[in-house]
Amino acid sequence: MNETTGKQGLHAALTGGISRRAVMAGAGTLATVAAIGFPNIVRAQSKTLKVGVYGGYFKESFEKHIFPEFSKATGITVEAIAEPTGEAWLVQLEQAARARQAPADVSMMSQVAMLKGASAELWAPFDLSKIPNAAKVVPHLVNKYPDGKVSGIGAVSWYITLVTNTKSYPQAPDSWAALWDPANKDKLGLLALVSNSFLLEVTAATFFGGTKHLDSEQGQLDCFKKLAELKSNVKLWYRDEAQFEASLKSGEIPMGQYYHDVTGLAAADGQPVRSTFPKEGGILDSGSWAVTRASKAGDLAHVFVDYMCQPSIQALLSRKVGTAPTIDRKLTDLTDQEFAAVSSDIAPIIPRYDLYTSKSDWLNQKWTEMIVG
Amino acid sequence: MSALVLDGLTKRYGPVTAVHGASLRIPHGQFVCLLGPSGCGKTTLLRMIAGLEDPSGGRLVIDGRDITTAPAHTREFGMVFQSLALFPHLTAGENIAYPLRIRGAAKAEQRKRADELLELVRLPGVADRPVSKLSGGQRQRVAIARALALSPKLFLLDEPLSALDAKLREAMQIELKQLQQRLGITTIVVTHDQREAMTMADLVVVMSQGRIHQAAPPMEVYRQPADAFVADFIGMTNLLEGEVTAPGTAAVPGGTLHLPDLPPTGRVLLSVRPEDVIVHPVGTDGPNRLSGTLSFMRDLGASVEFRIDVAGREIVALTRPQDRPPVSPGGALSVEFPPAACVVLPPMAERPQ
Amino acid sequence: MIRRAPRGLAEHAPILFPALMLVVFFVIPFSLMIAVSVFRRVPGGFYEPDLVFANYERFLTAFFGGVMSFSLGLAALVAALSVGIAFPFTYRLVKLSRGAQIRWLVFLLSILSLSEVIIGFAWSTLLSRTAGITNLFVALGLMAEPQSLSPSFGALLAGLVYQAFPYTVLVLYPALARLDPYLEEAARTLGSSPLRAFFTVVVPALRNTIVATTIMVFVFALGSYLLPQLLGRPQHWTLSVLITDQAIYQSNMPFAAAMAVFLVLVSLALVGLALLAGRREETA
């Protein structure tokens, strides 16, 4: 069973695409969350924390699986706020902060929004001493101010991988380079936007030794030039996930990039599809928890973030929401199969979010001209 | 020789027969009126002649050529529709020149012909006006001019004057007849107005329920109706049912009449026009008289109308005012049916209603 | 009776409400859009009130010129095809019995109720290699092996015309239903074959209706942004697709507004030209 919720608006929510298919893992029992003590924090009785989550699939899943358990464990009531699409939420937080208001105390933010908020010093720095579990979060999912203060801590992450139709490709490809193979002419389905496909990063990692190559404009142009070579292989530049997913299942478009967990679920349903982590790595996109400086519930926010970083909660998210753990898998009780359903041990390609803040319009223009022209 | 021959033309729409085997010979240059109540099949018959309806049976021959199945646009007949069907996107002149344009005539020739025709229908100088800017009568003339643009062999008009007011209609009837006489063109007009038919036609074709009852000159249709329907439909008449009792003698309600043209035996129907009935005061005597009571009388100026009860039947009589007998309603009088005025019809079997 | 213009508030009252609605739902939003189009974009953020024309400058490039021409050309082609197919269709439709007409109109209305997404998916499936119509051709022996016909320009055109067709028929229907049926017959008695009568009388008599309908379908097609993504390749993406990208994905409202304003102005200009040409023809 797998129902569609993710829609175009959500793409924008993460300026890079958290648009997701809803996934309710069929297997696995609900792990009872052990009542864990929080020695460093005062138990906050009858307090309320406003948590901003992407509207739709994420909000529904969190309200169903996470928030009730959190309230039970801490006594803090969560008021879930559905974040609007686009960067509107960031703008609302900024404007509210100027008026010393906080529409939400802690919010799930896309990486681009994290960077933009940081440049306006919107985020109240986290005190890691109050978040013991933050130490478990993998380093690249911790957002920092230039001076080293922590602005955000990884909330959820997910992979976009190389997907194929098993009937058309009995042999799984092992590299992103397959996208450039002339034999795959008119067979690919790729995401339509520079900021949600992360194909510049894929190109840099596959052909130019890593995403560092994108540091310079020349490097970016190199990647655009290389990317232009695969245009004739692309049958569909998609914005609508459902269209690509249907075409992948039928074999109409037998190869492309897509969400790892959703593809795995389709395969488990008996569809002839597979998701492959190429040797260059899957694309790891993520959202972070951040606290607006106008929030007066900083202490409660720290309790919340600490709670979310626990291995048991990360495992629960992987099982119920389909996200990859933000912490080292060895700390979780995820089985190999459960882990493989959402992640991989192969080092990921981390998107260059900094580019999408500093050169957003230029990249977008170049990209559009590249694929439309 | 006949210009147009209708030979058993029939039109069926599913189970409904609109025209039953219509046969007719129309000589060159005749003005023919198809006359009948609405729904009698006269328009369907005209549309079959125009080629706008395919006959279900029968033949249509013009000048010896069978055109039963020829498409309308090859027949070269001019037709005026009830709605006039003027082309709204063209001027009056362009409407008239349309058939010439279709045949590829030069612009100048089209214009010349349009002006000629407007002259013919006495509407000069409106060639450049859009048809929407013309009055009803002017549109009528343009429609007529357009139908005549190619000097057609046959000129067909479907209730052409029905949209005009009474006065204009009367004038147009006369004008149309004069135009037809000037051009000598064979013309067929559909109308439900007997006055119109009597005014214009050389040949009136009376139809009812899909059948032709009589085709004859107006006066003959009036004086010698072929059957009770025609007698009743054309003008006013007195119908008397009777039985032949002896050669030349028929018994009718209220007495007996002596007539020369009676069949030897059986039932007969007599038609006598009101103006032929002679009214006498009681006491005077003569042949073919029946006595009755005056039930109603009115003075119409040019004539006086009497309604007389004769043996339970109402007889209508018209007399000149000076011939009016001295009698008032309720009074007795006798009515005379001159033998020459009595038309003997077949019995009632076929009479509609 | 001589008509006089309404005087005073009471006589104007019936049009006050629609006028108000027009202002509230059209004039104000459009003015806001024009205003936003000259606002300054805050990179990475939102926009601030200003009077700059950078958004228009950015738009005035060969690239956007190309996309614009394609969008206009596509919309014109869709309008021409839709009207070209729908006009004869509707002409036949109004001659059917009342019952048959109602059945057709209900059917067309039901197509009209389909969302763009459903139409896009249906056509991409119909034109796919795996489940599409070419499999039928193969089964009939007309083709050697199934082919994928989508995404392509043809697929996009088919989808757009399919979407516009019921709309076109419903716009044409009243005028054709009112047309005097004897016009065509009159033309036939004057020597035109039925086909010729159709083109020399029926079509010109309804010229204004046809022009108005074509313009409506043109504008309708110009606003399409989902079907080009679903059935077209990137070179078939219309300006509406790029506007959506800018507004939703790039959060660049000023640029999106500038493109939208430009699109509206160009379409208005084209519509004006079409009407002007029509009027000149009429007076000629």
Tab-separated table of C-alpha atoms in Angstrom, chain B residues 26 94 135 158 200 203 233 275 301 321:
chain	number	residue	atom	x	y	z
B	26	ILE	CA	-47.484	22.837	-65.437
B	94	GLU	CA	-23.758	41.013	-53.139
B	135	SER	CA	-37.027	47.286	-44.361
B	158	ASP	CA	-42.430	29.503	-50.208
B	200	MET	CA	-51.967	35.866	-58.588
B	203	LEU	CA	-53.501	27.669	-61.829
B	233	PHE	CA	-61.863	25.803	-48.324
B	275	GLU	CA	-74.201	34.977	-53.640
B	301	GLY	CA	-72.437	47.582	-47.054
B	321	PRO	CA	-78.951	45.798	-50.638
